[in-house]
XYZ file of C-alpha atoms in Angstrom:
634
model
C -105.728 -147.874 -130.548
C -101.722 -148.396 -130.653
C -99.965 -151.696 -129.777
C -101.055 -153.861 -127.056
C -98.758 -156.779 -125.545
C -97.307 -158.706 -122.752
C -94.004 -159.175 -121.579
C -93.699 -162.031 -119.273
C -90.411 -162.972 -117.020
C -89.468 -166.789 -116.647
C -86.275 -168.289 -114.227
C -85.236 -170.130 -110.971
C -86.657 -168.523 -107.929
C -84.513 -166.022 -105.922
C -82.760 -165.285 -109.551
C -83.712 -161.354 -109.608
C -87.098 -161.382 -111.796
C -88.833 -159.470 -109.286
C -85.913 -156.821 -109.084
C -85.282 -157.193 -113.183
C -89.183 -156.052 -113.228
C -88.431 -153.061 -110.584
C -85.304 -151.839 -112.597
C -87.345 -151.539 -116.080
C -90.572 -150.070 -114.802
C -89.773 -148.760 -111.263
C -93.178 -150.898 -109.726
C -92.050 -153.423 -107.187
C -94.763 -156.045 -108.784
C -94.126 -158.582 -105.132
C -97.607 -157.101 -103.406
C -98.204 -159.762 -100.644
C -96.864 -159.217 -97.308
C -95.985 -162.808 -97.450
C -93.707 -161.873 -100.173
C -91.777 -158.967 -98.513
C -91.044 -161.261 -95.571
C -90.036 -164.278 -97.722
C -88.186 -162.416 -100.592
C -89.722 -164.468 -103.455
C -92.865 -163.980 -105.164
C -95.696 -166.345 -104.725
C -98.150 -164.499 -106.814
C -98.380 -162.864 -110.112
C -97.196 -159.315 -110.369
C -98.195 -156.933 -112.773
C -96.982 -153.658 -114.034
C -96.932 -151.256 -117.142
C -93.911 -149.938 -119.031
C -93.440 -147.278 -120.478
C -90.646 -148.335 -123.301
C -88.607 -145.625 -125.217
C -90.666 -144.756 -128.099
C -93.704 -144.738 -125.936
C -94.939 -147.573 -126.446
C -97.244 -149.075 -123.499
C -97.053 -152.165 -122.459
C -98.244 -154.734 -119.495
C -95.227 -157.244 -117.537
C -95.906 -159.824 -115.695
C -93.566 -161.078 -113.188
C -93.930 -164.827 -112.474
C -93.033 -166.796 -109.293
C -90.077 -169.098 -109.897
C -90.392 -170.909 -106.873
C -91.605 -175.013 -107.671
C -93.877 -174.516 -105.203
C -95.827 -171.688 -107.278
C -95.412 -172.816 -110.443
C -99.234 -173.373 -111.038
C -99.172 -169.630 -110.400
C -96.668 -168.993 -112.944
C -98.676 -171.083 -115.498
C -101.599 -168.676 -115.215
C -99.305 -165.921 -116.292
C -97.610 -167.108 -119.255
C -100.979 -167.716 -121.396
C -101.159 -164.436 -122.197
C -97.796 -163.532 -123.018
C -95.993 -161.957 -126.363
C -92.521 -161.876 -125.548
C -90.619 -163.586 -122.385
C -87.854 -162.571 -120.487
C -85.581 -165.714 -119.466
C -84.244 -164.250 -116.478
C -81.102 -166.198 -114.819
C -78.945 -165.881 -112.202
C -75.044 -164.884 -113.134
C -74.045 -166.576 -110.003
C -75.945 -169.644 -109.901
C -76.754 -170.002 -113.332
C -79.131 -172.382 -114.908
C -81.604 -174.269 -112.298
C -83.899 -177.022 -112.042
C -87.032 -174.327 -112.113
C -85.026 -172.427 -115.345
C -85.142 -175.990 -116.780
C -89.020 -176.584 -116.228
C -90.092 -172.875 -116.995
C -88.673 -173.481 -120.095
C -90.786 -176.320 -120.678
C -93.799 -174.617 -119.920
C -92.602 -171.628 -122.356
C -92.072 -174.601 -125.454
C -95.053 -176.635 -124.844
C -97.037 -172.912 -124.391
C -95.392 -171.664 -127.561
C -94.512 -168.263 -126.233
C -93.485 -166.663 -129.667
C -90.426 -164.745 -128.863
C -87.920 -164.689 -126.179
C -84.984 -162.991 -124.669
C -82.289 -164.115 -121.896
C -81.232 -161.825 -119.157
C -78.221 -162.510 -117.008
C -79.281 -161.247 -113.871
C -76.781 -160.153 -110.645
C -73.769 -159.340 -112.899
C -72.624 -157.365 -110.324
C -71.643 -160.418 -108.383
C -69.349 -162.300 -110.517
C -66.450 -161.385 -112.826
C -66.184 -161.339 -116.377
C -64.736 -165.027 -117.110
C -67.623 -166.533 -114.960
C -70.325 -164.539 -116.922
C -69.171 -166.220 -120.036
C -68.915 -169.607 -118.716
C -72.666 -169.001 -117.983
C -73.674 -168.069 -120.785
C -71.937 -170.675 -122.455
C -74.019 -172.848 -120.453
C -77.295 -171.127 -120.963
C -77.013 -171.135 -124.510
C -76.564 -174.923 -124.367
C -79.859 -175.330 -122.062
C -82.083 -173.193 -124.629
C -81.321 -175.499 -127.546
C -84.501 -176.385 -129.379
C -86.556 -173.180 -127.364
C -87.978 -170.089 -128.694
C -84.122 -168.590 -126.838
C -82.154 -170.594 -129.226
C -79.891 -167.919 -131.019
C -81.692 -165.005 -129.006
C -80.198 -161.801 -127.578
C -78.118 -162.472 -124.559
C -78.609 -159.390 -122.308
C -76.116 -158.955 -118.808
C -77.883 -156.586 -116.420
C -77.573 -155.515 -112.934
C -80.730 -154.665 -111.338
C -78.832 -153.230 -108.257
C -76.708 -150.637 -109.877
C -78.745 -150.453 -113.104
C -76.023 -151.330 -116.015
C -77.527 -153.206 -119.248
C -80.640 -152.051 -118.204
C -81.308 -149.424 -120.520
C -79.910 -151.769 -123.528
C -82.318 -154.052 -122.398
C -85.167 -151.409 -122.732
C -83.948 -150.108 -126.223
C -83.903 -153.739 -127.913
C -87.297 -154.735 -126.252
C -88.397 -151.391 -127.637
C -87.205 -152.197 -131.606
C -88.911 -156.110 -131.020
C -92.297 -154.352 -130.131
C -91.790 -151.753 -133.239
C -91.944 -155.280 -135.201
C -94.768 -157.108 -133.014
C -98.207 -158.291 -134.671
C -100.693 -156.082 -133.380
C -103.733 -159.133 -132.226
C -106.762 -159.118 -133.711
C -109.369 -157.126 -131.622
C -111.870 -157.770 -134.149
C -114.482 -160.967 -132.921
C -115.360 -161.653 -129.341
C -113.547 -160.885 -126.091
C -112.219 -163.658 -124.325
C -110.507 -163.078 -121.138
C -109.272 -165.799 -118.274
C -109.646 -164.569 -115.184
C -106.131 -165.016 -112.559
C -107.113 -162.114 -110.027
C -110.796 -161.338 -108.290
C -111.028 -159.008 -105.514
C -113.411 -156.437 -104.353
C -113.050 -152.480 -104.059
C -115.038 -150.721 -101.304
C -117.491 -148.502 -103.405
C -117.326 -150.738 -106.584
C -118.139 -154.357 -105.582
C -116.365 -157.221 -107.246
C -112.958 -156.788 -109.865
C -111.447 -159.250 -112.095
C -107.979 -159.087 -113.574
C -106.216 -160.711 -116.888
C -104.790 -160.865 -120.155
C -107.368 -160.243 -123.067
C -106.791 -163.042 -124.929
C -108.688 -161.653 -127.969
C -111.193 -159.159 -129.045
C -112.288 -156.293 -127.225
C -114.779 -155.510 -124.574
C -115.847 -152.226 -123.834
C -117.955 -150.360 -120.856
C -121.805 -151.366 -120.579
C -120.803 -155.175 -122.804
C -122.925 -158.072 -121.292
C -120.712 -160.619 -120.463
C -120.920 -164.604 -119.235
C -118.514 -165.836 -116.271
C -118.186 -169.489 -116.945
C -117.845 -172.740 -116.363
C -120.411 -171.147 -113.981
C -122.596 -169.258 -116.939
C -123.028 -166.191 -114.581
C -124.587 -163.428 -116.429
C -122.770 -159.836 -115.919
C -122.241 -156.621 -117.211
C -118.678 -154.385 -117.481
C -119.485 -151.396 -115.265
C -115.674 -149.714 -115.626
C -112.171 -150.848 -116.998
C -109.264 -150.048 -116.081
C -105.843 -150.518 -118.357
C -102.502 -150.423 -116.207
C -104.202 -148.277 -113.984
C -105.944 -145.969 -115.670
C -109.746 -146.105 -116.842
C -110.859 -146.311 -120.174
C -114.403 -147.088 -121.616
C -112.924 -150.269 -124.189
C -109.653 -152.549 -124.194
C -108.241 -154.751 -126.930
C -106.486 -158.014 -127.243
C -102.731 -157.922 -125.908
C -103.627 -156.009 -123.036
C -103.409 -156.426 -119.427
C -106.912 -155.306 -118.138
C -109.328 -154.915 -114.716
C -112.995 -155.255 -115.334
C -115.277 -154.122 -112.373
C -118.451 -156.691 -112.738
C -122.049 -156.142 -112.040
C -124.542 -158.611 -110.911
C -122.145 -160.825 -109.431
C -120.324 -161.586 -105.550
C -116.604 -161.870 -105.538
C -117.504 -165.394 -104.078
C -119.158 -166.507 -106.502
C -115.854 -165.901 -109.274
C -111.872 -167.496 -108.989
C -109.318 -167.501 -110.628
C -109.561 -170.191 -113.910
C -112.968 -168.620 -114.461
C -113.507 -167.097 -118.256
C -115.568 -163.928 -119.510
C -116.579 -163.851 -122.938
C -119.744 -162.757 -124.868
C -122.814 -164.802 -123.616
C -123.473 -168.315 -125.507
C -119.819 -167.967 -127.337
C -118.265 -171.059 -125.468
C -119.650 -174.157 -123.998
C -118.143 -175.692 -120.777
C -117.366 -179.475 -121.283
C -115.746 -182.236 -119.054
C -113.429 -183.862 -121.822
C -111.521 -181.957 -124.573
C -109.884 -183.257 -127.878
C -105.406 -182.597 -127.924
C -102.530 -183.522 -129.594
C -100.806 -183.970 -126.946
C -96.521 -183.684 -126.278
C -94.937 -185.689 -123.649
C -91.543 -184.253 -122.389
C -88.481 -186.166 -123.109
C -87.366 -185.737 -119.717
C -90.976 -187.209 -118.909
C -91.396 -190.714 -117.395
C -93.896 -192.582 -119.894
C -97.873 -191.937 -119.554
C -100.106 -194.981 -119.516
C -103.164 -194.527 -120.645
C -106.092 -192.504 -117.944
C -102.963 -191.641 -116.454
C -104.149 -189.081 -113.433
C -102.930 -185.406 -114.834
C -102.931 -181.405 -113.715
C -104.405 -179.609 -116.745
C -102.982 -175.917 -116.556
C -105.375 -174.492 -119.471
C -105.625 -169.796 -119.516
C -105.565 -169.165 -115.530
C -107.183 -172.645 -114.439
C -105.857 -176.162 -113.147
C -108.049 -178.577 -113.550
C -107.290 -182.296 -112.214
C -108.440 -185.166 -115.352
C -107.193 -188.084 -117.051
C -105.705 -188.849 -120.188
C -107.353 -190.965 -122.371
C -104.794 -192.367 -125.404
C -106.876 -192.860 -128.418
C -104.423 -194.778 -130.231
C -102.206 -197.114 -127.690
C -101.976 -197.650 -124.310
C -98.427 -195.835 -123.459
C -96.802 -192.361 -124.466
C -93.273 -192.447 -124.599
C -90.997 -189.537 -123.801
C -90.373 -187.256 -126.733
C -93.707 -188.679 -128.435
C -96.810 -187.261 -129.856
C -100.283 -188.370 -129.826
C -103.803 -187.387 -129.863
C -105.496 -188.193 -127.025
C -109.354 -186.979 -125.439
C -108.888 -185.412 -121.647
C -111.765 -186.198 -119.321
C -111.905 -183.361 -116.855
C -112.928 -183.769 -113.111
C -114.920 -180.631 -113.422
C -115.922 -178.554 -116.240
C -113.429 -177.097 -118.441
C -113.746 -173.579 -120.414
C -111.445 -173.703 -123.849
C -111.526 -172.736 -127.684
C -110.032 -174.802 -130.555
C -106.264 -173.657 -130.657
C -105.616 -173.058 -126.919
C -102.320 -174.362 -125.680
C -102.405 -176.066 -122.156
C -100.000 -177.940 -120.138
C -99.557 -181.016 -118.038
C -97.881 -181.865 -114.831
C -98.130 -185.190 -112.923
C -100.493 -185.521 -110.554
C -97.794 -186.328 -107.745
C -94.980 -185.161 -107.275
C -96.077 -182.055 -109.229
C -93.856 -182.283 -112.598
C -93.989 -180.439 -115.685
C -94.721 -183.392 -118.352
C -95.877 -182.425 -121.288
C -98.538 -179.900 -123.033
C -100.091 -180.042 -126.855
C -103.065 -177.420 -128.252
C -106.990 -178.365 -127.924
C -108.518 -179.648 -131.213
C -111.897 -179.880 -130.149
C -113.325 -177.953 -126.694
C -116.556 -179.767 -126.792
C -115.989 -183.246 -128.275
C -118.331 -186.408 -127.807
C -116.628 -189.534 -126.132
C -114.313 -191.418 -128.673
C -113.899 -195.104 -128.844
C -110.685 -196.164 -128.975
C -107.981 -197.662 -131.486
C -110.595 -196.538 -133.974
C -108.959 -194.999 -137.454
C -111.765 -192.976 -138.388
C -111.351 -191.033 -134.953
C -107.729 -190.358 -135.560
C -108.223 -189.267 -139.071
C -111.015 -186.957 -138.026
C -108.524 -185.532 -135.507
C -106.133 -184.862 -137.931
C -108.229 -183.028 -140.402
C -109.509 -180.878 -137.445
C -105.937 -179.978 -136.689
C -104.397 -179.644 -139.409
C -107.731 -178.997 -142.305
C -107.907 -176.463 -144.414
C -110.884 -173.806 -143.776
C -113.067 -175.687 -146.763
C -112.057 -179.188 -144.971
C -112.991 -178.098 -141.850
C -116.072 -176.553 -143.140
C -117.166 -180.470 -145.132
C -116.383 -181.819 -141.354
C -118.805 -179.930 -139.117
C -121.437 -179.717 -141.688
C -120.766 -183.768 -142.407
C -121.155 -184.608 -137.669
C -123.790 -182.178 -137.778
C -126.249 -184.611 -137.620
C -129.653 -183.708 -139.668
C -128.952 -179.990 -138.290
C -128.395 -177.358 -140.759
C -126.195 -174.497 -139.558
C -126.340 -171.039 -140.244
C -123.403 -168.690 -140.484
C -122.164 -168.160 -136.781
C -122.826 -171.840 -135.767
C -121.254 -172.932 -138.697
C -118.091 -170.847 -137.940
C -118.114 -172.163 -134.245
C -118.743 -176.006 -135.171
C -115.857 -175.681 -137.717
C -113.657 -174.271 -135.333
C -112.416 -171.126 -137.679
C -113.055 -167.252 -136.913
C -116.196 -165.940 -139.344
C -113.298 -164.363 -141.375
C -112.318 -167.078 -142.804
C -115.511 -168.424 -142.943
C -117.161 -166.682 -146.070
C -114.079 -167.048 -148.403
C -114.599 -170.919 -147.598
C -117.734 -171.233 -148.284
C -117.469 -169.501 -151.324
C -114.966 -171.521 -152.448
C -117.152 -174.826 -151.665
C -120.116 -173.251 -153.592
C -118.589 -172.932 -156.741
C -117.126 -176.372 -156.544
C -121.032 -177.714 -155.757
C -119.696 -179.091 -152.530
C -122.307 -177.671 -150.083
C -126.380 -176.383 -150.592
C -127.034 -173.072 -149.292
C -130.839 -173.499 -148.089
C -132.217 -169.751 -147.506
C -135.285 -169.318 -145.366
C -136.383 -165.465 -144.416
C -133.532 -164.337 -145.682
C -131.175 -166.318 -143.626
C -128.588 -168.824 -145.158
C -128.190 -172.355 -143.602
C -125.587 -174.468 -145.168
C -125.404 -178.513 -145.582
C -122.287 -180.363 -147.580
C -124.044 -181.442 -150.966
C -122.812 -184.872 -149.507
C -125.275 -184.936 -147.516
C -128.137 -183.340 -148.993
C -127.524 -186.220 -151.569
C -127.483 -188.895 -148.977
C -130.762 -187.712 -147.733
C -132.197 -187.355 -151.239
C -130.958 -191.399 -151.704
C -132.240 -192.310 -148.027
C -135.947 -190.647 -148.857
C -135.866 -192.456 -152.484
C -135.661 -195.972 -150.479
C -138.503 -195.374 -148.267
C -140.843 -193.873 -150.632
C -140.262 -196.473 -153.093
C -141.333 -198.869 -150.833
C -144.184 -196.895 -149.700
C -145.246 -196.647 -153.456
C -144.975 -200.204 -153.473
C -147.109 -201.292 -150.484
C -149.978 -198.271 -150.936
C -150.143 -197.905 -154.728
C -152.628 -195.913 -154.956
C -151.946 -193.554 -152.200
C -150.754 -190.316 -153.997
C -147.154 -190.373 -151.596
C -145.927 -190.766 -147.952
C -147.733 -187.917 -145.268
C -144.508 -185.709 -145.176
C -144.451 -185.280 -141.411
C -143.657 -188.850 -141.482
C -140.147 -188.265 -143.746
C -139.431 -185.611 -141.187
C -139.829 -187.351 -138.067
C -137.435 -189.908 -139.698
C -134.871 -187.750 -141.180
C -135.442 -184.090 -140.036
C -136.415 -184.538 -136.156
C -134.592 -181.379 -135.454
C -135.586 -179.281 -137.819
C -138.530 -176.151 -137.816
C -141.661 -176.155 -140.109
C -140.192 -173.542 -142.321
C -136.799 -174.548 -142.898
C -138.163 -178.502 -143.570
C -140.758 -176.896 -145.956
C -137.481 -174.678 -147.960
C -135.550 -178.359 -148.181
C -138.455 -180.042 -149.767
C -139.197 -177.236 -152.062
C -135.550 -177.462 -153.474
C -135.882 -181.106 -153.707
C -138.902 -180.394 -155.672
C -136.994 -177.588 -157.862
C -134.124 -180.191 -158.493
C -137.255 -182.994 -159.345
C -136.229 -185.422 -157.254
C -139.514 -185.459 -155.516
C -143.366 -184.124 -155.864
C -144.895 -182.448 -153.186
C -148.736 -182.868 -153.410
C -150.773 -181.330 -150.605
C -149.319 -183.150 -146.844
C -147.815 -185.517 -149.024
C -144.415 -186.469 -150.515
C -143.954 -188.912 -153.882
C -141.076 -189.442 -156.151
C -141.144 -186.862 -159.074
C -143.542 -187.836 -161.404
C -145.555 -190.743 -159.410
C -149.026 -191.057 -159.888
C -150.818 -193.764 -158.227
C -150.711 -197.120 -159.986
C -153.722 -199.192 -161.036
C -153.749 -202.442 -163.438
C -156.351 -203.051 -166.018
C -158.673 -205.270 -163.541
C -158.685 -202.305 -160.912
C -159.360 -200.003 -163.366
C -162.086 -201.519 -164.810
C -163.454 -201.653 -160.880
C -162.975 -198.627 -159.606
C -164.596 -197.158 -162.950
C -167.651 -199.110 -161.962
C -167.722 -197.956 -158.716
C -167.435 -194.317 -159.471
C -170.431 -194.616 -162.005
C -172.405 -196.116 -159.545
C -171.759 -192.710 -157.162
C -172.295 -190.691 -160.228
C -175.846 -192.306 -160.966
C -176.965 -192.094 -157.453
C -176.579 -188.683 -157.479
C -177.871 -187.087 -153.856
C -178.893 -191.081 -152.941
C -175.229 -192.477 -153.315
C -174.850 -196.369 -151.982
C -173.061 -196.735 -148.662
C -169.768 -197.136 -148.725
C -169.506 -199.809 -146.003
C -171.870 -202.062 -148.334
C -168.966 -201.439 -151.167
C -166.707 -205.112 -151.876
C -163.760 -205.055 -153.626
C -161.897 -208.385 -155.448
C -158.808 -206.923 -157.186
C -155.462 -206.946 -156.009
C -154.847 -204.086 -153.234
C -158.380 -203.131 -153.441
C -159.005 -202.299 -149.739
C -161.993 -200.306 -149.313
C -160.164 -197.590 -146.861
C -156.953 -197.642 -149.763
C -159.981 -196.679 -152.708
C -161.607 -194.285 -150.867
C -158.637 -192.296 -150.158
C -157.451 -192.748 -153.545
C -160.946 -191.862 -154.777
C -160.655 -188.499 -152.999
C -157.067 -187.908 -153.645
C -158.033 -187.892 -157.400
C -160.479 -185.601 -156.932
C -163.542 -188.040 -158.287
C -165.330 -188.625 -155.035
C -166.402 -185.818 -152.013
C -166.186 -187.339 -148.692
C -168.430 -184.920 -146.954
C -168.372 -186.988 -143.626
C -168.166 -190.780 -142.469
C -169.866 -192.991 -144.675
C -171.747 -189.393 -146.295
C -169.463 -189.515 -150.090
C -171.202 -187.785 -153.402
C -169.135 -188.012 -156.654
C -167.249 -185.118 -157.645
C -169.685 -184.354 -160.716
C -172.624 -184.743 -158.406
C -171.306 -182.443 -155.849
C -170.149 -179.698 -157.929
C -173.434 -179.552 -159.896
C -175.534 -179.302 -156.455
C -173.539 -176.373 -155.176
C -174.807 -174.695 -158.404
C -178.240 -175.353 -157.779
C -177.969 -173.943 -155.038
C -176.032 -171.186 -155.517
C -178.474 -170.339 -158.951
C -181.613 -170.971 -155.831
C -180.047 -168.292 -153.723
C -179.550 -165.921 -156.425
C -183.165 -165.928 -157.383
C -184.702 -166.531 -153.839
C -182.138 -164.850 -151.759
C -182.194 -167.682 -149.065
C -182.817 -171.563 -148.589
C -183.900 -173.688 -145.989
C -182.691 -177.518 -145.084
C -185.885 -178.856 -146.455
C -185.947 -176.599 -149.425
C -182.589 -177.723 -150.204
C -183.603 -181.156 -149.587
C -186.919 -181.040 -152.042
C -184.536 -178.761 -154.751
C -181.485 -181.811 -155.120
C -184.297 -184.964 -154.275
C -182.460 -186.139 -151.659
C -183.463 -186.701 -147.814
C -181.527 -184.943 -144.643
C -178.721 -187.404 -144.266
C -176.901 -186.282 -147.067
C -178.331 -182.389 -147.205
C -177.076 -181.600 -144.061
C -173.876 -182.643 -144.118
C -173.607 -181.301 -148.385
C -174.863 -177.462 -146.858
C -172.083 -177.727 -143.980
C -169.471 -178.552 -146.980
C -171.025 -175.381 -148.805
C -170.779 -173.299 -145.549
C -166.907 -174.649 -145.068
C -165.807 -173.878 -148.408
C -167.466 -169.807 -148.258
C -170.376 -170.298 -150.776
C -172.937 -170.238 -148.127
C -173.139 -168.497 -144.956
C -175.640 -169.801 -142.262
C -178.462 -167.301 -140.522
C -180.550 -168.851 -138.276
C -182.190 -172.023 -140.049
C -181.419 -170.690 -143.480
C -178.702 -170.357 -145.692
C -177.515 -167.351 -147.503
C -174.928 -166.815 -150.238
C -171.048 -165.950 -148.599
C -170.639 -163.203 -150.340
C-alpha cells in the first residue's frame, strides 16, 4: 500500500507557487486558458511527485489571488504538509497573512516556508525577508520551521527542497484506511466514453472498484466504475491520496463541487451543526446570527451563527456556538471548517464541528454548554454515557452506537468494555445482536414503570398487572416486539417485575382481596360450582364490597383460573369445566363420536351452554368437529 499524502502550497498571488509546483514535479498544474492569459491561478492544480526515495505523493497548488480564495479553501482540507511559498522581492502580503489564517484555524499539521524568486534580489534583502517572515509565522504551524530559498527559474534550492520534504514524509503518519471512505468532491467533469468524473482528497478510508457509494447532501446512489491515482488506474485507493472516481448512475449535472461520497447511510445531511468556534484577532467582533461563509471539505455554504452563550464574540475569543446553514450541510464530528464575512469576503475565524447533526439548542442554557464540552473534549466511555443517555427510549446497537457517540468502532469496544465491568451500561442481546443502554437509564425506566404500576395495583386490585402493550406505548414507543419482550425478560431475571401472560405486575404481586371480599367472591364461586352445566347469569350477579365491580371479579375470576368464560354471559367454574371435558373425552373413547344433543343429555344441561362448552373443546384440540358430530383431536 506505501505512504499516501498531500502537499499543499499557500502565499500571495503572483508569488511563484505555480512555478515552485513546476520546478519540483515538472507539471505546470495552471490548466485553464484563463490562467495562461492572466498568469495566476484561479483554480486548483494538481500533480504527483515523485520525491527521492520514491515515495509518491499528490500537490496541490492553490490560487493566492483574494479573489479565489474560496478556491484555495477547498484545497487545503486535505492537506499533510504545506508549502508557505513567498515572494523574495515582495515579501510577506496581505493574502500570505490570510492563507495563514486559513492554514491555523484548518490545523494543517506541518509546514515549510519557501522563499520564492531568489534570483531577483541580493543576499542582504533575502535576510531582511526572512527576518520578516519569521516574525509573521509566530504562533503558526511555520513557527521555527525550515526556511528554504529557491529559484524556480534557474532551479537552485530546489533539490534541497526535495531532499528535506523527502526525510519529513519518511516520518509522516500513514492515515488510517481502515473504516469508511469519505471523499469531498472539488472537481466534476465528464470524459467522452466514460460519463461523469469526480476529483479529491480521500479524506479517510478506502474505496475500491465496483463500491456502492452515496453523493450527498443530494443522497444520489452510485457505483465506482474505475479510479484513477495521479493518473494512473488502479482498482482501490486509500486515505492521503489524491484520487479520480469515474461514477455510474449519475449526470455530471446533477454533482458540484462541495458534494461528498461516502458509503450509503454513513452521514446525514443537516441544516445546523454544533462548533467551537475561533474568532480571529484581527477579526472585527461577531454578534450573534451574524450572516457567515462556511468553507467546510470542498463546499461554501452561506449560514448564521448562533452564540449559545452571549450575544458578542470578541477577537481572539472562543466559544461554542450552533451554525444554521442556508442549505444542507455534509460533515463528521472532528471536521475543521472556516469562516469569512459575508461582505467584504474576510477570513474571520474557523473552530472543528462537535456535533454534524445536532437538534436546535436554547440559549444561555448551562446544561447545553456542558454537554458541548463533554462531546468535545469526553473521553470514549463519556461519550459513550452521552449518546446512550439523548438517545431517547432507543437502544443502539454497535454501529449506531459508534456513530451517535461520535468515535470510530475502534475505539468503541474497548469502551464499552470498560463501562461493563464498572456496571455502567446493560447489554440487551436479541438474535444474537447486542444493543446497549447506560444502566442509568435502564434504572430510570425500572423507577418510572414502578410508579405507574403501583398505582395501577392500587386502582384495579384485583387485576393480576397492567396489559404490557400499555407500558410500551408509554415508555418504549420506538421499540420492536422482540427487543421490548428481551427488556422485560431481564427485568424479570433482575425481579423487579412479573410477567404473567399480556400482563406486567411488580415482582411478587398477587391480586389483593380483604376479608369481606373474600368471603364474597368465595360465595360466588360456590354458587358456579353447584350449578354445574346450569350456572346463574352473570348479569343477575350484585356485588357490595369495596371494589367489587362485576366486570373487575370476572376478570379476576378468570385470571385465577377458578371460572371459564366460554363466551358473553356463557361462564362454568373451573372444576365444572374440567370435569365435563372428561366426560366427554371418556364418551368418545367408548362411542367414538358425540352429537350436540348427546352431549347435552350426557352433562344435563340444555344448548346454550353445550354449544358454546364443545366450541371451547374444539379450540383447545380435544375435539375435532365432522359434520354435526364431534370426534376426539387426536
Amino acid at each position: 500500500m506505501g505512504k499516501h499524502f498531500i502537499i499543499g502550497t499557500a502565499g500571495h498571488v503572483d508569488h511563484g507557487k505555480t512555478m515552485l509546483v513546476k520546478a519540483m514535479t515538472g507539471k505546470d498544474t495552471d490548466r485553464l486558458k484563463e490562467e495562461k492569459e492572466r498568469g495566476i491561478s484561479i483554480e486548483l492544480g494538481f500533480a504527483p511527485i515523485r520525491l527521492p526515495s520514491g515515495i509518491l505523493a499528490g500537490i496541490v497548488d492553490v490560487p493566492g489571488h483574494e479573489r479565489f480564495i474560496k478556491n484555495m479553501l477547498a484545497g487545503v482540507g486535505g492537506m499533510d504538509l504545506v508549502l508557505l511559498v513567498i515572494a523574495a522581492d515582495e515579501g510577506v502580503m496581505p493574502q500570505t497573512t490570510e492563507h495563514l489564517d486559513i492554514i491555523k484555524l484548518l490545523q494543517v499539521p506541518q509546514g515549510i516556508i519557501v522563499i520564492s524568486k531568489i534570483d531577483l534580489v541580493d543576499a542582504d534583502w533575502l535576510d531582511l525577508v526572512e527576518e520578516e517572515i519569521k516574525e509573521a509565522v509566530k504562533g503558526t504551524v511555520f513557527d521555527g520551521a525550515p526556511v528554504f530559498r529557491v529559484s524556480s527559474t534557474t532551479g537552485e534550492g530546489i533539490r534541497e527542497l526535495l531532499d528535506y520534504i523527502d526525510q519529513m514524509a519518511a516520518k509522516m503518519k500513514v492515515r488510517p484506511s481502515t473504516g469508511w471512505p469519505r471523499l469531498a468532491i472539488d472537481r466534476v467533469f465528464t470524459i467522452a466514453g466514460f460519463g461523469t468524473v469526480v476529483t479529491g482528497t480521500l479524506i479517510e478510508g478506502k474505496v475500491k472498484v465496483g463500491d456502492p457509494l452515496e453523493i450527498l447532501p443530494k443522497g444520489l446512489e452510485t457505483r465506482v466504475r474505475n479510479i484513477q491515482v495521479h493518473g494512473e488506474k488502479v482498482n482501490e485507493a486509500y486515505a492521503g491520496q489524491r484520487v479520480a472516481l469515474n461514477l455510474a448512475n449519475v449526470e455530471v449535472e446533477e454533482v458540484r463541487r462541495g458534494d461528498v461520497l461516502t458509503w450509503p447511510g454513513r452521514l446525514k445531511p443537516s441544516h445546523r451543526i454544533d462548533v467551537k468556534l475561533q474568532l480571529l484577532e484581527n477579526a472585527r467582533q461577531l454578534s450573534h446570527r451574524a450572516r457567515v461563509r462556511v468553507h467546510i471539505g470542498t463546499s461554501e455554504i452561506l449560514a448564521r451563527i448562533i452564540l449559545l452563550d452571549r450575544d458578542e464574540l470578541n477577537p481572539g475569543e472562543v466559544a461554542y456556538a450552533q451554525v444554521e446553514c442556508e442549505e444542507p450541510i455534509v460533515a463528521a464530528k472532528g471536521d475543521r471548517f472556516v469562516i469569512r464575512s459575508y461582505s467584504p469576503m474576510h477570513t474571520i475565524g474557523g473552530g472543528t464541528v462537535i456535533d454534524a447533526n445536532p437538534a436546535k439548542h436554547k440559549r444561555f442554557r448551562p446544561d447545553v454548554i456542558e454537554a458541548l464540552a463533554t462531546k468535545e473534549k469526553g473521553t470514549p466511555e463519556e461519550l459513550v454515557i452521552q449518546a446512550l443517555g439523548t438517545a431517547g427510549a432507543e437502544l443502539l446497537a454497535h454501529e449506531a452506537l459508534a456513530k451517535a457517540a461520535g468515535i470510530p468502532e475502534t475505539e468503541l469496544a474497548p469502551a464499552l468494555e470498560s463501562l461493563k465491568k464498572a456496571g455502567k451500561i446493560r447489554v440487551i442481546s436479541v438474535e444474537g445482536k447486542q444493543f446497549y443502554i447506560s444502566d442509568d437509564k435502564f434504572q430510570q425506566w425500572a423507577r418510572d414503570i414502578t410508579g405507574v404500576l403501583e398505582e395501577y395495583h392500587r386502582k384495579f386490585p384485583l387485576r393480576p398487572g397492567m396489559p404490557k402493550e400499555e407500558i410500551r406505548s408509554r415508555f418504549f414507543p420506538g421499540i420492536n416486539n422482540k427487543l421490548y419482550n428481551a427488556i422485560l425478560q431481564v427485568f424479570e431475571e433482575e425481579q423487579k417485575f412479573t410477567l404473567t401472560g399480556d400482563s406486567l405486575a411488580l415482582f411478587g404481586y398477587v391480586p389483593r382481596v380483604d376479608p369481606e371480599q373474600a368471603k364474597e367472591l368465595a360465595a360466588v364461586a360456590e354458587q358456579f360450582l353447584q350449578g354445574e352445566f346450569q350456572p346463574p347469569a352473570w348479569k343477575d350477579m350484585v356485588f357490595t364490597g369495596k371494589d367489587m365491580d362485576p366486570e373487575e371479579v370476572l376478570n379476576y375470576f378468570v385470571n385465577q383460573n377458578i371460572l371459564v368464560k366460554l363466551e358473553d354471559n356463557v361462564i362454568l367454574h373451573r372444576d365444572v369445566f374440567e370435569k365435563g371435558k372428561q366426560k366427554i373425552i371418556d364418551y368418545l373413547k367408548e362411542k367414538g363420536e358425540i352429537t350436540l344433543a348427546e352431549a347435552r343429555d350426557l352433562l344435563n344441561s340444555s344448548r346454550k351452554y353445550i354449544l358454546p362448552f364443545l366450541n371451547r373443546l374444539d379450540k383447545e384440540k380435544v375435539t375435532r368437529r365432522v359434520e354435526d358430530k364431534r370426534i376426539l383431536y387426536k
